[in-house]
Amino acid sequence: SRTIVFGTSTDAVQAALDGNAVALADFAMVANDLSEGRLIRPFELGIRVPPDFAYHLVYPIGSANDARIEAFRDWLLNEVHNPQPDQRLDEL
């Protein structure tokens, strides 16, 4: 499997805009791209958090049916809705 690690949120969002990645992003960072149709929000998590702590999964609209993105979205939703107890570092 491929893993991409970005140094900044800006880099992650740019990769999503370029069609090379999906990204979790702060709404304020991607609001314009969402309203202009350059990115889409594939789902509503239904979690109310202060805006300073909110993240959204975004990617280009042309990638909406990509099976890899759907799998990541489904996994992420499962993780959010079924949180696991925190593990202590010394238990890993």
PDB file of N, CA and C in Angstrom:
ATOM      1  N   SER A   1       0.838  -1.190   0.000  1.00  0.00           N
ATOM      2  CA  SER A   1       0.000   0.000   0.000  1.00  0.00           C
ATOM      3  C   SER A   1       0.875   1.243   0.000  1.00  0.00           C
ATOM      4  N   ARG A   2       0.356   2.293  -0.586  1.00  0.00           N
ATOM      5  CA  ARG A   2       1.095   3.560  -0.637  1.00  0.00           C
ATOM      6  C   ARG A   2       0.651   4.456   0.497  1.00  0.00           C
ATOM      7  N   THR A   3       1.596   5.131   1.082  1.00  0.00           N
ATOM      8  CA  THR A   3       1.303   6.107   2.119  1.00  0.00           C
ATOM      9  C   THR A   3       1.938   7.420   1.720  1.00  0.00           C
ATOM     10  N   ILE A   4       1.176   8.482   1.824  1.00  0.00           N
ATOM     11  CA  ILE A   4       1.696   9.815   1.550  1.00  0.00           C
ATOM     12  C   ILE A   4       1.599  10.604   2.842  1.00  0.00           C
ATOM     13  N   VAL A   5       2.694  11.206   3.247  1.00  0.00           N
ATOM     14  CA  VAL A   5       2.709  12.039   4.441  1.00  0.00           C
ATOM     15  C   VAL A   5       3.045  13.455   4.011  1.00  0.00           C
ATOM     16  N   PHE A   6       2.223  14.404   4.431  1.00  0.00           N
ATOM     17  CA  PHE A   6       2.441  15.804   4.084  1.00  0.00           C
ATOM     18  C   PHE A   6       2.955  16.556   5.299  1.00  0.00           C
ATOM     19  N   GLY A   7       3.835  17.495   5.054  1.00  0.00           N
ATOM     20  CA  GLY A   7       4.390  18.294   6.132  1.00  0.00           C
ATOM     21  C   GLY A   7       3.417  19.319   6.682  1.00  0.00           C
ATOM     22  N   THR A   8       2.478  19.750   5.850  1.00  0.00           N
ATOM     23  CA  THR A   8       1.506  20.754   6.289  1.00  0.00           C
ATOM     24  C   THR A   8       0.120  20.415   5.748  1.00  0.00           C
ATOM     25  N   SER A   9      -0.895  20.962   6.389  1.00  0.00           N
ATOM     26  CA  SER A   9      -2.269  20.804   5.899  1.00  0.00           C
ATOM     27  C   SER A   9      -2.422  21.425   4.523  1.00  0.00           C
ATOM     28  N   THR A  10      -1.733  22.519   4.290  1.00  0.00           N
ATOM     29  CA  THR A  10      -1.800  23.189   2.992  1.00  0.00           C
ATOM     30  C   THR A  10      -1.335  22.253   1.885  1.00  0.00           C
ATOM     31  N   ASP A  11      -0.255  21.519   2.128  1.00  0.00           N
ATOM     32  CA  ASP A  11       0.241  20.564   1.137  1.00  0.00           C
ATOM     33  C   ASP A  11      -0.775  19.451   0.888  1.00  0.00           C
ATOM     34  N   ALA A  12      -1.423  18.974   1.945  1.00  0.00           N
ATOM     35  CA  ALA A  12      -2.418  17.910   1.800  1.00  0.00           C
ATOM     36  C   ALA A  12      -3.609  18.384   0.981  1.00  0.00           C
ATOM     37  N   VAL A  13      -4.083  19.585   1.257  1.00  0.00           N
ATOM     38  CA  VAL A  13      -5.219  20.129   0.508  1.00  0.00           C
ATOM     39  C   VAL A  13      -4.830  20.355  -0.950  1.00  0.00           C
ATOM     40  N   GLN A  14      -3.628  20.848  -1.198  1.00  0.00           N
ATOM     41  CA  GLN A  14      -3.192  21.058  -2.580  1.00  0.00           C
ATOM     42  C   GLN A  14      -3.138  19.732  -3.332  1.00  0.00           C
ATOM     43  N   ALA A  15      -2.682  18.676  -2.673  1.00  0.00           N
ATOM     44  CA  ALA A  15      -2.656  17.361  -3.315  1.00  0.00           C
ATOM     45  C   ALA A  15      -4.075  16.897  -3.650  1.00  0.00           C
ATOM     46  N   ALA A  16      -5.031  17.178  -2.780  1.00  0.00           N
ATOM     47  CA  ALA A  16      -6.430  16.842  -3.071  1.00  0.00           C
ATOM     48  C   ALA A  16      -6.935  17.657  -4.259  1.00  0.00           C
ATOM     49  N   LEU A  17      -6.611  18.931  -4.290  1.00  0.00           N
ATOM     50  CA  LEU A  17      -7.013  19.780  -5.416  1.00  0.00           C
ATOM     51  C   LEU A  17      -6.415  19.285  -6.728  1.00  0.00           C
ATOM     52  N   ASP A  18      -5.199  18.769  -6.661  1.00  0.00           N
ATOM     53  CA  ASP A  18      -4.519  18.260  -7.854  1.00  0.00           C
ATOM     54  C   ASP A  18      -5.010  16.869  -8.256  1.00  0.00           C
ATOM     55  N   GLY A  19      -5.880  16.271  -7.432  1.00  0.00           N
ATOM     56  CA  GLY A  19      -6.397  14.942  -7.737  1.00  0.00           C
ATOM     57  C   GLY A  19      -5.476  13.813  -7.337  1.00  0.00           C
ATOM     58  N   ASN A  20      -4.510  14.095  -6.467  1.00  0.00           N
ATOM     59  CA  ASN A  20      -3.531  13.091  -6.076  1.00  0.00           C
ATOM     60  C   ASN A  20      -3.740  12.513  -4.687  1.00  0.00           C
ATOM     61  N   ALA A  21      -4.736  12.995  -3.956  1.00  0.00           N
ATOM     62  CA  ALA A  21      -4.930  12.541  -2.579  1.00  0.00           C
ATOM     63  C   ALA A  21      -6.317  12.933  -2.102  1.00  0.00           C
ATOM     64  N   VAL A  22      -6.708  12.338  -1.000  1.00  0.00           N
ATOM     65  CA  VAL A  22      -7.845  12.824  -0.232  1.00  0.00           C
ATOM     66  C   VAL A  22      -7.240  13.482   0.997  1.00  0.00           C
ATOM     67  N   ALA A  23      -7.958  14.393   1.600  1.00  0.00           N
ATOM     68  CA  ALA A  23      -7.384  15.115   2.725  1.00  0.00           C
ATOM     69  C   ALA A  23      -8.424  15.367   3.796  1.00  0.00           C
ATOM     70  N   LEU A  24      -7.983  15.354   5.028  1.00  0.00           N
ATOM     71  CA  LEU A  24      -8.789  15.832   6.138  1.00  0.00           C
ATOM     72  C   LEU A  24      -8.363  17.270   6.358  1.00  0.00           C
ATOM     73  N   ALA A  25      -9.334  18.171   6.366  1.00  0.00           N
ATOM     74  CA  ALA A  25      -8.972  19.581   6.411  1.00  0.00           C
ATOM     75  C   ALA A  25      -9.898  20.377   7.311  1.00  0.00           C
ATOM     76  N   ASP A  26      -9.378  21.441   7.845  1.00  0.00           N
ATOM     77  CA  ASP A  26     -10.166  22.406   8.587  1.00  0.00           C
ATOM     78  C   ASP A  26     -11.120  23.093   7.613  1.00  0.00           C
ATOM     79  N   PHE A  27     -12.384  23.245   8.009  1.00  0.00           N
ATOM     80  CA  PHE A  27     -13.384  23.817   7.113  1.00  0.00           C
ATOM     81  C   PHE A  27     -12.970  25.192   6.600  1.00  0.00           C
ATOM     82  N   ALA A  28     -12.450  26.032   7.474  1.00  0.00           N
ATOM     83  CA  ALA A  28     -12.063  27.385   7.053  1.00  0.00           C
ATOM     84  C   ALA A  28     -11.020  27.336   5.943  1.00  0.00           C
ATOM     85  N   MET A  29     -10.177  26.321   5.960  1.00  0.00           N
ATOM     86  CA  MET A  29      -9.121  26.210   4.962  1.00  0.00           C
ATOM     87  C   MET A  29      -9.672  25.859   3.581  1.00  0.00           C
ATOM     88  N   VAL A  30     -10.764  25.091   3.533  1.00  0.00           N
ATOM     89  CA  VAL A  30     -11.270  24.601   2.250  1.00  0.00           C
ATOM     90  C   VAL A  30     -12.636  25.169   1.875  1.00  0.00           C
ATOM     91  N   ALA A  31     -13.174  26.081   2.667  1.00  0.00           N
ATOM     92  CA  ALA A  31     -14.530  26.603   2.421  1.00  0.00           C
ATOM     93  C   ALA A  31     -14.676  27.172   1.014  1.00  0.00           C
ATOM     94  N   ASN A  32     -13.717  27.952   0.567  1.00  0.00           N
ATOM     95  CA  ASN A  32     -13.796  28.542  -0.766  1.00  0.00           C
ATOM     96  C   ASN A  32     -13.740  27.465  -1.851  1.00  0.00           C
ATOM     97  N   ASP A  33     -12.847  26.498  -1.698  1.00  0.00           N
ATOM     98  CA  ASP A  33     -12.747  25.413  -2.679  1.00  0.00           C
ATOM     99  C   ASP A  33     -14.029  24.586  -2.710  1.00  0.00           C
ATOM    100  N   LEU A  34     -14.666  24.408  -1.563  1.00  0.00           N
ATOM    101  CA  LEU A  34     -15.942  23.691  -1.520  1.00  0.00           C
ATOM    102  C   LEU A  34     -17.038  24.491  -2.214  1.00  0.00           C
ATOM    103  N   SER A  35     -17.135  25.773  -1.898  1.00  0.00           N
ATOM    104  CA  SER A  35     -18.206  26.594  -2.483  1.00  0.00           C
ATOM    105  C   SER A  35     -18.020  26.792  -3.983  1.00  0.00           C
ATOM    106  N   GLU A  36     -16.776  26.757  -4.461  1.00  0.00           N
ATOM    107  CA  GLU A  36     -16.501  26.913  -5.891  1.00  0.00           C
ATOM    108  C   GLU A  36     -16.538  25.580  -6.646  1.00  0.00           C
ATOM    109  N   GLY A  37     -16.740  24.473  -5.923  1.00  0.00           N
ATOM    110  CA  GLY A  37     -16.851  23.168  -6.567  1.00  0.00           C
ATOM    111  C   GLY A  37     -15.537  22.494  -6.903  1.00  0.00           C
ATOM    112  N   ARG A  38     -14.423  23.029  -6.419  1.00  0.00           N
ATOM    113  CA  ARG A  38     -13.127  22.401  -6.687  1.00  0.00           C
ATOM    114  C   ARG A  38     -12.908  21.165  -5.814  1.00  0.00           C
ATOM    115  N   LEU A  39     -13.542  21.144  -4.640  1.00  0.00           N
ATOM    116  CA  LEU A  39     -13.499  20.002  -3.736  1.00  0.00           C
ATOM    117  C   LEU A  39     -14.925  19.681  -3.315  1.00  0.00           C
ATOM    118  N   ILE A  40     -15.133  18.449  -2.863  1.00  0.00           N
ATOM    119  CA  ILE A  40     -16.442  18.073  -2.333  1.00  0.00           C
ATOM    120  C   ILE A  40     -16.272  17.460  -0.951  1.00  0.00           C
ATOM    121  N   ARG A  41     -17.318  17.569  -0.139  1.00  0.00           N
ATOM    122  CA  ARG A  41     -17.401  16.874   1.147  1.00  0.00           C
ATOM    123  C   ARG A  41     -18.285  15.664   0.917  1.00  0.00           C
ATOM    124  N   PRO A  42     -17.736  14.467   1.008  1.00  0.00           N
ATOM    125  CA  PRO A  42     -18.528  13.287   0.671  1.00  0.00           C
ATOM    126  C   PRO A  42     -19.545  12.870   1.730  1.00  0.00           C
ATOM    127  N   PHE A  43     -19.429  13.390   2.941  1.00  0.00           N
ATOM    128  CA  PHE A  43     -20.365  12.998   3.987  1.00  0.00           C
ATOM    129  C   PHE A  43     -20.343  14.018   5.111  1.00  0.00           C
ATOM    130  N   GLU A  44     -21.378  13.973   5.918  1.00  0.00           N
ATOM    131  CA  GLU A  44     -21.454  14.769   7.137  1.00  0.00           C
ATOM    132  C   GLU A  44     -21.199  13.815   8.294  1.00  0.00           C
ATOM    133  N   LEU A  45     -20.238  14.110   9.117  1.00  0.00           N
ATOM    134  CA  LEU A  45     -19.954  13.230  10.243  1.00  0.00           C
ATOM    135  C   LEU A  45     -21.018  13.327  11.327  1.00  0.00           C
ATOM    136  N   GLY A  46     -21.673  14.457  11.423  1.00  0.00           N
ATOM    137  CA  GLY A  46     -22.679  14.625  12.455  1.00  0.00           C
ATOM    138  C   GLY A  46     -22.089  14.851  13.830  1.00  0.00           C
ATOM    139  N   ILE A  47     -20.829  15.210  13.892  1.00  0.00           N
ATOM    140  CA  ILE A  47     -20.171  15.486  15.163  1.00  0.00           C
ATOM    141  C   ILE A  47     -20.049  16.993  15.304  1.00  0.00           C
ATOM    142  N   ARG A  48     -20.567  17.504  16.385  1.00  0.00           N
ATOM    143  CA  ARG A  48     -20.479  18.946  16.613  1.00  0.00           C
ATOM    144  C   ARG A  48     -19.247  19.220  17.475  1.00  0.00           C
ATOM    145  N   VAL A  49     -18.338  19.941  16.895  1.00  0.00           N
ATOM    146  CA  VAL A  49     -17.128  20.333  17.605  1.00  0.00           C
ATOM    147  C   VAL A  49     -16.895  21.807  17.339  1.00  0.00           C
ATOM    148  N   PRO A  50     -16.178  22.471  18.220  1.00  0.00           N
ATOM    149  CA  PRO A  50     -15.858  23.871  17.944  1.00  0.00           C
ATOM    150  C   PRO A  50     -15.121  23.977  16.610  1.00  0.00           C
ATOM    151  N   PRO A  51     -15.350  25.041  15.849  1.00  0.00           N
ATOM    152  CA  PRO A  51     -14.708  25.176  14.532  1.00  0.00           C
ATOM    153  C   PRO A  51     -13.193  25.002  14.560  1.00  0.00           C
ATOM    154  N   ASP A  52     -12.575  25.339  15.665  1.00  0.00           N
ATOM    155  CA  ASP A  52     -11.120  25.187  15.756  1.00  0.00           C
ATOM    156  C   ASP A  52     -10.683  23.725  15.692  1.00  0.00           C
ATOM    157  N   PHE A  53     -11.613  22.787  15.924  1.00  0.00           N
ATOM    158  CA  PHE A  53     -11.265  21.374  15.983  1.00  0.00           C
ATOM    159  C   PHE A  53     -11.936  20.537  14.901  1.00  0.00           C
ATOM    160  N   ALA A  54     -12.666  21.153  13.983  1.00  0.00           N
ATOM    161  CA  ALA A  54     -13.403  20.411  12.957  1.00  0.00           C
ATOM    162  C   ALA A  54     -12.508  20.079  11.766  1.00  0.00           C
ATOM    163  N   TYR A  55     -12.656  18.874  11.253  1.00  0.00           N
ATOM    164  CA  TYR A  55     -11.961  18.444  10.047  1.00  0.00           C
ATOM    165  C   TYR A  55     -12.973  17.836   9.094  1.00  0.00           C
ATOM    166  N   HIS A  56     -12.692  17.936   7.799  1.00  0.00           N
ATOM    167  CA  HIS A  56     -13.581  17.421   6.777  1.00  0.00           C
ATOM    168  C   HIS A  56     -12.757  16.659   5.753  1.00  0.00           C
ATOM    169  N   LEU A  57     -13.286  15.542   5.285  1.00  0.00           N
ATOM    170  CA  LEU A  57     -12.631  14.784   4.225  1.00  0.00           C
ATOM    171  C   LEU A  57     -13.032  15.417   2.906  1.00  0.00           C
ATOM    172  N   VAL A  58     -12.063  15.836   2.113  1.00  0.00           N
ATOM    173  CA  VAL A  58     -12.342  16.502   0.842  1.00  0.00           C
ATOM    174  C   VAL A  58     -11.492  15.888  -0.260  1.00  0.00           C
ATOM    175  N   TYR A  59     -12.021  15.926  -1.482  1.00  0.00           N
ATOM    176  CA  TYR A  59     -11.287  15.451  -2.649  1.00  0.00           C
ATOM    177  C   TYR A  59     -11.973  15.986  -3.890  1.00  0.00           C
ATOM    178  N   PRO A  60     -11.316  15.928  -5.050  1.00  0.00           N
ATOM    179  CA  PRO A  60     -11.924  16.459  -6.274  1.00  0.00           C
ATOM    180  C   PRO A  60     -13.206  15.702  -6.619  1.00  0.00           C
ATOM    181  N   ILE A  61     -14.179  16.404  -7.143  1.00  0.00           N
ATOM    182  CA  ILE A  61     -15.467  15.806  -7.469  1.00  0.00           C
ATOM    183  C   ILE A  61     -15.319  14.638  -8.439  1.00  0.00           C
ATOM    184  N   GLY A  62     -14.343  14.697  -9.314  1.00  0.00           N
ATOM    185  CA  GLY A  62     -14.123  13.617 -10.269  1.00  0.00           C
ATOM    186  C   GLY A  62     -13.672  12.317  -9.630  1.00  0.00           C
ATOM    187  N   SER A  63     -13.272  12.362  -8.371  1.00  0.00           N
ATOM    188  CA  SER A  63     -12.813  11.163  -7.668  1.00  0.00           C
ATOM    189  C   SER A  63     -13.885  10.572  -6.758  1.00  0.00           C
ATOM    190  N   ALA A  64     -15.097  11.108  -6.824  1.00  0.00           N
ATOM    191  CA  ALA A  64     -16.154  10.715  -5.887  1.00  0.00           C
ATOM    192  C   ALA A  64     -16.465   9.226  -5.913  1.00  0.00           C
ATOM    193  N   ASN A  65     -16.306   8.571  -7.047  1.00  0.00           N
ATOM    194  CA  ASN A  65     -16.632   7.146  -7.147  1.00  0.00           C
ATOM    195  C   ASN A  65     -15.406   6.242  -7.107  1.00  0.00           C
ATOM    196  N   ASP A  66     -14.260   6.788  -6.765  1.00  0.00           N
ATOM    197  CA  ASP A  66     -13.033   5.997  -6.669  1.00  0.00           C
ATOM    198  C   ASP A  66     -13.163   5.021  -5.494  1.00  0.00           C
ATOM    199  N   ALA A  67     -13.002   3.743  -5.757  1.00  0.00           N
ATOM    200  CA  ALA A  67     -13.171   2.712  -4.728  1.00  0.00           C
ATOM    201  C   ALA A  67     -12.215   2.905  -3.555  1.00  0.00           C
ATOM    202  N   ARG A  68     -11.025   3.406  -3.818  1.00  0.00           N
ATOM    203  CA  ARG A  68     -10.063   3.630  -2.732  1.00  0.00           C
ATOM    204  C   ARG A  68     -10.548   4.723  -1.800  1.00  0.00           C
ATOM    205  N   ILE A  69     -11.120   5.777  -2.377  1.00  0.00           N
ATOM    206  CA  ILE A  69     -11.641   6.870  -1.559  1.00  0.00           C
ATOM    207  C   ILE A  69     -12.857   6.394  -0.776  1.00  0.00           C
ATOM    208  N   GLU A  70     -13.733   5.634  -1.428  1.00  0.00           N
ATOM    209  CA  GLU A  70     -14.902   5.101  -0.729  1.00  0.00           C
ATOM    210  C   GLU A  70     -14.476   4.213   0.439  1.00  0.00           C
ATOM    211  N   ALA A  71     -13.452   3.387   0.237  1.00  0.00           N
ATOM    212  CA  ALA A  71     -12.968   2.511   1.307  1.00  0.00           C
ATOM    213  C   ALA A  71     -12.392   3.331   2.454  1.00  0.00           C
ATOM    214  N   PHE A  72     -11.614   4.367   2.136  1.00  0.00           N
ATOM    215  CA  PHE A  72     -11.054   5.225   3.175  1.00  0.00           C
ATOM    216  C   PHE A  72     -12.162   5.940   3.929  1.00  0.00           C
ATOM    217  N   ARG A  73     -13.144   6.477   3.198  1.00  0.00           N
ATOM    218  CA  ARG A  73     -14.273   7.170   3.824  1.00  0.00           C
ATOM    219  C   ARG A  73     -15.015   6.228   4.768  1.00  0.00           C
ATOM    220  N   ASP A  74     -15.305   5.014   4.296  1.00  0.00           N
ATOM    221  CA  ASP A  74     -16.026   4.052   5.128  1.00  0.00           C
ATOM    222  C   ASP A  74     -15.231   3.693   6.375  1.00  0.00           C
ATOM    223  N   TRP A  75     -13.921   3.489   6.210  1.00  0.00           N
ATOM    224  CA  TRP A  75     -13.073   3.192   7.360  1.00  0.00           C
ATOM    225  C   TRP A  75     -13.084   4.354   8.348  1.00  0.00           C
ATOM    226  N   LEU A  76     -12.944   5.570   7.846  1.00  0.00           N
ATOM    227  CA  LEU A  76     -12.908   6.745   8.705  1.00  0.00           C
ATOM    228  C   LEU A  76     -14.215   6.901   9.471  1.00  0.00           C
ATOM    229  N   LEU A  77     -15.338   6.743   8.784  1.00  0.00           N
ATOM    230  CA  LEU A  77     -16.637   6.836   9.459  1.00  0.00           C
ATOM    231  C   LEU A  77     -16.761   5.776  10.545  1.00  0.00           C
ATOM    232  N   ASN A  78     -16.300   4.566  10.264  1.00  0.00           N
ATOM    233  CA  ASN A  78     -16.343   3.513  11.269  1.00  0.00           C
ATOM    234  C   ASN A  78     -15.497   3.887  12.478  1.00  0.00           C
ATOM    235  N   GLU A  79     -14.321   4.427  12.243  1.00  0.00           N
ATOM    236  CA  GLU A  79     -13.449   4.834  13.342  1.00  0.00           C
ATOM    237  C   GLU A  79     -14.081   5.940  14.180  1.00  0.00           C
ATOM    238  N   VAL A  80     -14.723   6.891  13.530  1.00  0.00           N
ATOM    239  CA  VAL A  80     -15.337   8.015  14.239  1.00  0.00           C
ATOM    240  C   VAL A  80     -16.530   7.547  15.064  1.00  0.00           C
ATOM    241  N   HIS A  81     -17.320   6.658  14.493  1.00  0.00           N
ATOM    242  CA  HIS A  81     -18.535   6.218  15.175  1.00  0.00           C
ATOM    243  C   HIS A  81     -18.297   5.081  16.166  1.00  0.00           C
ATOM    244  N   ASN A  82     -17.139   4.455  16.118  1.00  0.00           N
ATOM    245  CA  ASN A  82     -16.810   3.348  17.023  1.00  0.00           C
ATOM    246  C   ASN A  82     -15.418   3.549  17.601  1.00  0.00           C
ATOM    247  N   PRO A  83     -15.233   4.594  18.393  1.00  0.00           N
ATOM    248  CA  PRO A  83     -13.884   4.877  18.908  1.00  0.00           C
ATOM    249  C   PRO A  83     -13.394   3.759  19.822  1.00  0.00           C
ATOM    250  N   GLN A  84     -12.107   3.508  19.744  1.00  0.00           N
ATOM    251  CA  GLN A  84     -11.463   2.516  20.589  1.00  0.00           C
ATOM    252  C   GLN A  84     -10.874   3.223  21.801  1.00  0.00           C
ATOM    253  N   PRO A  85     -10.818   2.528  22.931  1.00  0.00           N
ATOM    254  CA  PRO A  85     -10.177   3.153  24.094  1.00  0.00           C
ATOM    255  C   PRO A  85      -8.728   3.495  23.769  1.00  0.00           C
ATOM    256  N   ASP A  86      -8.261   4.586  24.308  1.00  0.00           N
ATOM    257  CA  ASP A  86      -6.872   4.979  24.075  1.00  0.00           C
ATOM    258  C   ASP A  86      -5.928   3.907  24.607  1.00  0.00           C
ATOM    259  N   GLN A  87      -4.887   3.640  23.829  1.00  0.00           N
ATOM    260  CA  GLN A  87      -3.853   2.723  24.281  1.00  0.00           C
ATOM    261  C   GLN A  87      -2.701   3.540  24.830  1.00  0.00           C
ATOM    262  N   ARG A  88      -2.125   3.043  25.901  1.00  0.00           N
ATOM    263  CA  ARG A  88      -0.935   3.696  26.431  1.00  0.00           C
ATOM    264  C   ARG A  88       0.251   3.305  25.564  1.00  0.00           C
ATOM    265  N   LEU A  89       1.192   4.215  25.416  1.00  0.00           N
ATOM    266  CA  LEU A  89       2.360   3.938  24.585  1.00  0.00           C
ATOM    267  C   LEU A  89       3.112   2.696  25.030  1.00  0.00           C
ATOM    268  N   ASP A  90       3.188   2.454  26.349  1.00  0.00           N
ATOM    269  CA  ASP A  90       3.942   1.298  26.809  1.00  0.00           C
ATOM    270  C   ASP A  90       3.203  -0.015  26.557  1.00  0.00           C
ATOM    271  N   GLU A  91       1.951   0.049  26.094  1.00  0.00           N
ATOM    272  CA  GLU A  91       1.203  -1.159  25.758  1.00  0.00           C
ATOM    273  C   GLU A  91       1.363  -1.532  24.294  1.00  0.00           C
ATOM    274  N   LEU A  92       1.929  -0.646  23.475  1.00  0.00           N
ATOM    275  CA  LEU A  92       2.054  -0.901  22.039  1.00  0.00           C
ATOM    276  C   LEU A  92       3.173  -1.853  21.734  1.00  0.00           C
TER     277      LEU A  92
END
